[in-house]
Amino acid sequence: MRKLNNRIVKVIKNGKQMTLPVTDEIKLNLGDQYYVSQLDNGEIVFTPLYQDIFSSPEFADLDFSQAEMDFGKFMGEEKLDD
């Protein structure tokens, strides 16, 4: 995990929303989505929202299983399921 120097940011008003600016030290892409939660101690946590590729129509026809591979000769006392 990369440690960043502590930065102080000020909550600003952006239309009807409040915004916490993010410094460019934090690597984000425009359009990334995050779950946001606030802990009992007031700490705000942003967790990346990852796409579930198994339920995405974009990957519906993709076979996620891998073909069995031949790695050559056995090296020791491997047990075979014949």
PDB file of N, CA and C in Angstrom, residues 22-75:
ATOM      1  N   VAL A  22     -10.140  15.873  -4.088  1.00  0.00           N
ATOM      2  CA  VAL A  22      -9.144  14.807  -4.018  1.00  0.00           C
ATOM      3  C   VAL A  22      -7.892  15.303  -4.729  1.00  0.00           C
ATOM      4  N   THR A  23      -6.749  15.242  -4.052  1.00  0.00           N
ATOM      5  CA  THR A  23      -5.507  15.707  -4.665  1.00  0.00           C
ATOM      6  C   THR A  23      -5.102  14.767  -5.794  1.00  0.00           C
ATOM      7  N   ASP A  24      -4.288  15.266  -6.709  1.00  0.00           N
ATOM      8  CA  ASP A  24      -3.877  14.441  -7.854  1.00  0.00           C
ATOM      9  C   ASP A  24      -2.880  13.358  -7.466  1.00  0.00           C
ATOM     10  N   GLU A  25      -2.438  13.338  -6.208  1.00  0.00           N
ATOM     11  CA  GLU A  25      -1.590  12.236  -5.731  1.00  0.00           C
ATOM     12  C   GLU A  25      -2.377  10.927  -5.700  1.00  0.00           C
ATOM     13  N   ILE A  26      -3.673  11.042  -5.508  1.00  0.00           N
ATOM     14  CA  ILE A  26      -4.533   9.861  -5.471  1.00  0.00           C
ATOM     15  C   ILE A  26      -4.939   9.553  -6.903  1.00  0.00           C
ATOM     16  N   LYS A  27      -4.566   8.388  -7.358  1.00  0.00           N
ATOM     17  CA  LYS A  27      -4.775   8.020  -8.763  1.00  0.00           C
ATOM     18  C   LYS A  27      -6.209   7.550  -8.985  1.00  0.00           C
ATOM     19  N   LEU A  28      -6.999   8.377  -9.657  1.00  0.00           N
ATOM     20  CA  LEU A  28      -8.382   8.065  -9.998  1.00  0.00           C
ATOM     21  C   LEU A  28      -8.585   8.285 -11.487  1.00  0.00           C
ATOM     22  N   ASN A  29      -9.579   7.642 -12.039  1.00  0.00           N
ATOM     23  CA  ASN A  29      -9.977   7.878 -13.421  1.00  0.00           C
ATOM     24  C   ASN A  29     -11.347   8.527 -13.416  1.00  0.00           C
ATOM     25  N   LEU A  30     -11.542   9.482 -14.291  1.00  0.00           N
ATOM     26  CA  LEU A  30     -12.828  10.146 -14.399  1.00  0.00           C
ATOM     27  C   LEU A  30     -13.908   9.105 -14.678  1.00  0.00           C
ATOM     28  N   GLY A  31     -14.967   9.108 -13.914  1.00  0.00           N
ATOM     29  CA  GLY A  31     -16.047   8.139 -14.095  1.00  0.00           C
ATOM     30  C   GLY A  31     -15.970   6.948 -13.158  1.00  0.00           C
ATOM     31  N   ASP A  32     -14.835   6.765 -12.447  1.00  0.00           N
ATOM     32  CA  ASP A  32     -14.752   5.682 -11.465  1.00  0.00           C
ATOM     33  C   ASP A  32     -15.873   5.844 -10.445  1.00  0.00           C
ATOM     34  N   GLN A  33     -16.372   4.727  -9.926  1.00  0.00           N
ATOM     35  CA  GLN A  33     -17.447   4.770  -8.941  1.00  0.00           C
ATOM     36  C   GLN A  33     -16.977   4.155  -7.628  1.00  0.00           C
ATOM     37  N   TYR A  34     -17.464   4.714  -6.524  1.00  0.00           N
ATOM     38  CA  TYR A  34     -17.068   4.276  -5.191  1.00  0.00           C
ATOM     39  C   TYR A  34     -18.280   4.188  -4.282  1.00  0.00           C
ATOM     40  N   TYR A  35     -18.262   3.194  -3.395  1.00  0.00           N
ATOM     41  CA  TYR A  35     -19.191   3.184  -2.275  1.00  0.00           C
ATOM     42  C   TYR A  35     -18.605   4.148  -1.251  1.00  0.00           C
ATOM     43  N   VAL A  36     -19.442   4.933  -0.597  1.00  0.00           N
ATOM     44  CA  VAL A  36     -18.955   5.820   0.454  1.00  0.00           C
ATOM     45  C   VAL A  36     -19.698   5.495   1.739  1.00  0.00           C
ATOM     46  N   SER A  37     -18.947   5.414   2.825  1.00  0.00           N
ATOM     47  CA  SER A  37     -19.554   5.145   4.125  1.00  0.00           C
ATOM     48  C   SER A  37     -18.838   5.983   5.175  1.00  0.00           C
ATOM     49  N   GLN A  38     -19.527   6.197   6.276  1.00  0.00           N
ATOM     50  CA  GLN A  38     -18.932   6.946   7.371  1.00  0.00           C
ATOM     51  C   GLN A  38     -18.994   6.088   8.622  1.00  0.00           C
ATOM     52  N   LEU A  39     -17.847   5.910   9.263  1.00  0.00           N
ATOM     53  CA  LEU A  39     -17.754   5.095  10.467  1.00  0.00           C
ATOM     54  C   LEU A  39     -18.243   5.883  11.677  1.00  0.00           C
ATOM     55  N   ASP A  40     -18.472   5.177  12.772  1.00  0.00           N
ATOM     56  CA  ASP A  40     -18.951   5.821  13.997  1.00  0.00           C
ATOM     57  C   ASP A  40     -18.000   6.908  14.494  1.00  0.00           C
ATOM     58  N   ASN A  41     -16.704   6.750  14.212  1.00  0.00           N
ATOM     59  CA  ASN A  41     -15.731   7.744  14.665  1.00  0.00           C
ATOM     60  C   ASN A  41     -15.634   8.943  13.710  1.00  0.00           C
ATOM     61  N   GLY A  42     -16.480   8.980  12.671  1.00  0.00           N
ATOM     62  CA  GLY A  42     -16.491  10.092  11.724  1.00  0.00           C
ATOM     63  C   GLY A  42     -15.626   9.862  10.494  1.00  0.00           C
ATOM     64  N   GLU A  43     -14.813   8.814  10.506  1.00  0.00           N
ATOM     65  CA  GLU A  43     -13.935   8.519   9.373  1.00  0.00           C
ATOM     66  C   GLU A  43     -14.779   8.206   8.141  1.00  0.00           C
ATOM     67  N   ILE A  44     -14.408   8.801   7.010  1.00  0.00           N
ATOM     68  CA  ILE A  44     -15.108   8.578   5.744  1.00  0.00           C
ATOM     69  C   ILE A  44     -14.293   7.586   4.925  1.00  0.00           C
ATOM     70  N   VAL A  45     -14.942   6.548   4.433  1.00  0.00           N
ATOM     71  CA  VAL A  45     -14.258   5.484   3.698  1.00  0.00           C
ATOM     72  C   VAL A  45     -14.846   5.389   2.295  1.00  0.00           C
ATOM     73  N   PHE A  46     -13.973   5.443   1.291  1.00  0.00           N
ATOM     74  CA  PHE A  46     -14.373   5.254  -0.101  1.00  0.00           C
ATOM     75  C   PHE A  46     -13.842   3.902  -0.558  1.00  0.00           C
ATOM     76  N   THR A  47     -14.735   3.047  -1.050  1.00  0.00           N
ATOM     77  CA  THR A  47     -14.359   1.716  -1.513  1.00  0.00           C
ATOM     78  C   THR A  47     -14.713   1.600  -2.990  1.00  0.00           C
ATOM     79  N   PRO A  48     -13.741   1.211  -3.847  1.00  0.00           N
ATOM     80  CA  PRO A  48     -14.029   1.125  -5.281  1.00  0.00           C
ATOM     81  C   PRO A  48     -15.169   0.157  -5.574  1.00  0.00           C
ATOM     82  N   LEU A  49     -16.005   0.529  -6.517  1.00  0.00           N
ATOM     83  CA  LEU A  49     -17.091  -0.321  -6.993  1.00  0.00           C
ATOM     84  C   LEU A  49     -16.558  -1.066  -8.210  1.00  0.00           C
ATOM     85  N   TYR A  50     -16.370  -2.368  -8.066  1.00  0.00           N
ATOM     86  CA  TYR A  50     -15.844  -3.172  -9.160  1.00  0.00           C
ATOM     87  C   TYR A  50     -16.993  -3.796  -9.933  1.00  0.00           C
ATOM     88  N   GLN A  51     -16.815  -3.929 -11.231  1.00  0.00           N
ATOM     89  CA  GLN A  51     -17.832  -4.540 -12.081  1.00  0.00           C
ATOM     90  C   GLN A  51     -17.840  -6.048 -11.856  1.00  0.00           C
ATOM     91  N   ASP A  52     -19.023  -6.617 -11.677  1.00  0.00           N
ATOM     92  CA  ASP A  52     -19.179  -8.065 -11.542  1.00  0.00           C
ATOM     93  C   ASP A  52     -19.214  -8.661 -12.948  1.00  0.00           C
ATOM     94  N   ILE A  53     -18.057  -9.147 -13.415  1.00  0.00           N
ATOM     95  CA  ILE A  53     -17.977  -9.634 -14.796  1.00  0.00           C
ATOM     96  C   ILE A  53     -18.800 -10.899 -15.018  1.00  0.00           C
ATOM     97  N   PHE A  54     -19.131 -11.618 -13.945  1.00  0.00           N
ATOM     98  CA  PHE A  54     -19.887 -12.851 -14.106  1.00  0.00           C
ATOM     99  C   PHE A  54     -21.359 -12.592 -14.401  1.00  0.00           C
ATOM    100  N   SER A  55     -21.857 -11.408 -14.044  1.00  0.00           N
ATOM    101  CA  SER A  55     -23.261 -11.104 -14.312  1.00  0.00           C
ATOM    102  C   SER A  55     -23.420 -10.020 -15.378  1.00  0.00           C
ATOM    103  N   SER A  56     -22.319  -9.593 -15.970  1.00  0.00           N
ATOM    104  CA  SER A  56     -22.363  -8.541 -16.977  1.00  0.00           C
ATOM    105  C   SER A  56     -22.708  -9.119 -18.347  1.00  0.00           C
ATOM    106  N   PRO A  57     -23.672  -8.517 -19.059  1.00  0.00           N
ATOM    107  CA  PRO A  57     -24.009  -8.990 -20.406  1.00  0.00           C
ATOM    108  C   PRO A  57     -22.823  -8.898 -21.368  1.00  0.00           C
ATOM    109  N   GLU A  58     -21.913  -7.992 -21.093  1.00  0.00           N
ATOM    110  CA  GLU A  58     -20.730  -7.820 -21.944  1.00  0.00           C
ATOM    111  C   GLU A  58     -19.880  -9.090 -21.984  1.00  0.00           C
ATOM    112  N   PHE A  59     -19.888  -9.860 -20.891  1.00  0.00           N
ATOM    113  CA  PHE A  59     -19.066 -11.063 -20.806  1.00  0.00           C
ATOM    114  C   PHE A  59     -19.908 -12.340 -20.801  1.00  0.00           C
ATOM    115  N   ALA A  60     -21.174 -12.251 -21.196  1.00  0.00           N
ATOM    116  CA  ALA A  60     -22.091 -13.393 -21.129  1.00  0.00           C
ATOM    117  C   ALA A  60     -21.605 -14.585 -21.954  1.00  0.00           C
ATOM    118  N   ASP A  61     -20.970 -14.349 -23.089  1.00  0.00           N
ATOM    119  CA  ASP A  61     -20.537 -15.438 -23.966  1.00  0.00           C
ATOM    120  C   ASP A  61     -19.101 -15.897 -23.701  1.00  0.00           C
ATOM    121  N   LEU A  62     -18.460 -15.327 -22.707  1.00  0.00           N
ATOM    122  CA  LEU A  62     -17.070 -15.659 -22.414  1.00  0.00           C
ATOM    123  C   LEU A  62     -17.003 -16.906 -21.537  1.00  0.00           C
ATOM    124  N   ASP A  63     -16.152 -17.868 -21.921  1.00  0.00           N
ATOM    125  CA  ASP A  63     -15.954 -19.081 -21.130  1.00  0.00           C
ATOM    126  C   ASP A  63     -14.824 -18.812 -20.143  1.00  0.00           C
ATOM    127  N   PHE A  64     -15.152 -18.743 -18.856  1.00  0.00           N
ATOM    128  CA  PHE A  64     -14.158 -18.411 -17.846  1.00  0.00           C
ATOM    129  C   PHE A  64     -13.316 -19.614 -17.426  1.00  0.00           C
ATOM    130  N   SER A  65     -13.729 -20.814 -17.813  1.00  0.00           N
ATOM    131  CA  SER A  65     -12.942 -21.987 -17.424  1.00  0.00           C
ATOM    132  C   SER A  65     -11.700 -22.072 -18.305  1.00  0.00           C
ATOM    133  N   GLN A  66     -10.633 -22.526 -17.714  1.00  0.00           N
ATOM    134  CA  GLN A  66      -9.384 -22.639 -18.460  1.00  0.00           C
ATOM    135  C   GLN A  66      -9.184 -24.079 -18.901  1.00  0.00           C
ATOM    136  N   ALA A  67      -8.591 -24.221 -20.069  1.00  0.00           N
ATOM    137  CA  ALA A  67      -8.297 -25.564 -20.576  1.00  0.00           C
ATOM    138  C   ALA A  67      -7.191 -26.187 -19.728  1.00  0.00           C
ATOM    139  N   GLU A  68      -7.233 -27.513 -19.613  1.00  0.00           N
ATOM    140  CA  GLU A  68      -6.193 -28.218 -18.877  1.00  0.00           C
ATOM    141  C   GLU A  68      -4.878 -28.069 -19.623  1.00  0.00           C
ATOM    142  N   MET A  69      -3.820 -27.799 -18.872  1.00  0.00           N
ATOM    143  CA  MET A  69      -2.528 -27.554 -19.515  1.00  0.00           C
ATOM    144  C   MET A  69      -1.574 -28.708 -19.227  1.00  0.00           C
ATOM    145  N   ASP A  70      -0.695 -29.005 -20.178  1.00  0.00           N
ATOM    146  CA  ASP A  70       0.337 -30.018 -20.004  1.00  0.00           C
ATOM    147  C   ASP A  70       1.630 -29.299 -19.643  1.00  0.00           C
ATOM    148  N   PHE A  71       2.119 -29.534 -18.423  1.00  0.00           N
ATOM    149  CA  PHE A  71       3.336 -28.873 -17.970  1.00  0.00           C
ATOM    150  C   PHE A  71       4.568 -29.763 -18.134  1.00  0.00           C
ATOM    151  N   GLY A  72       4.464 -30.818 -18.917  1.00  0.00           N
ATOM    152  CA  GLY A  72       5.622 -31.665 -19.171  1.00  0.00           C
ATOM    153  C   GLY A  72       5.749 -32.805 -18.176  1.00  0.00           C
ATOM    154  N   LYS A  73       6.984 -33.270 -17.984  1.00  0.00           N
ATOM    155  CA  LYS A  73       7.254 -34.420 -17.123  1.00  0.00           C
ATOM    156  C   LYS A  73       7.016 -34.072 -15.661  1.00  0.00           C
ATOM    157  N   PHE A  74       6.644 -35.114 -14.880  1.00  0.00           N
ATOM    158  CA  PHE A  74       6.479 -34.946 -13.446  1.00  0.00           C
ATOM    159  C   PHE A  74       7.847 -34.797 -12.801  1.00  0.00           C
ATOM    160  N   MET A  75       7.932 -34.015 -11.744  1.00  0.00           N
ATOM    161  CA  MET A  75       9.206 -33.714 -11.112  1.00  0.00           C
ATOM    162  C   MET A  75       9.438 -34.494  -9.823  1.00  0.00           C
TER     163      MET A  75
END
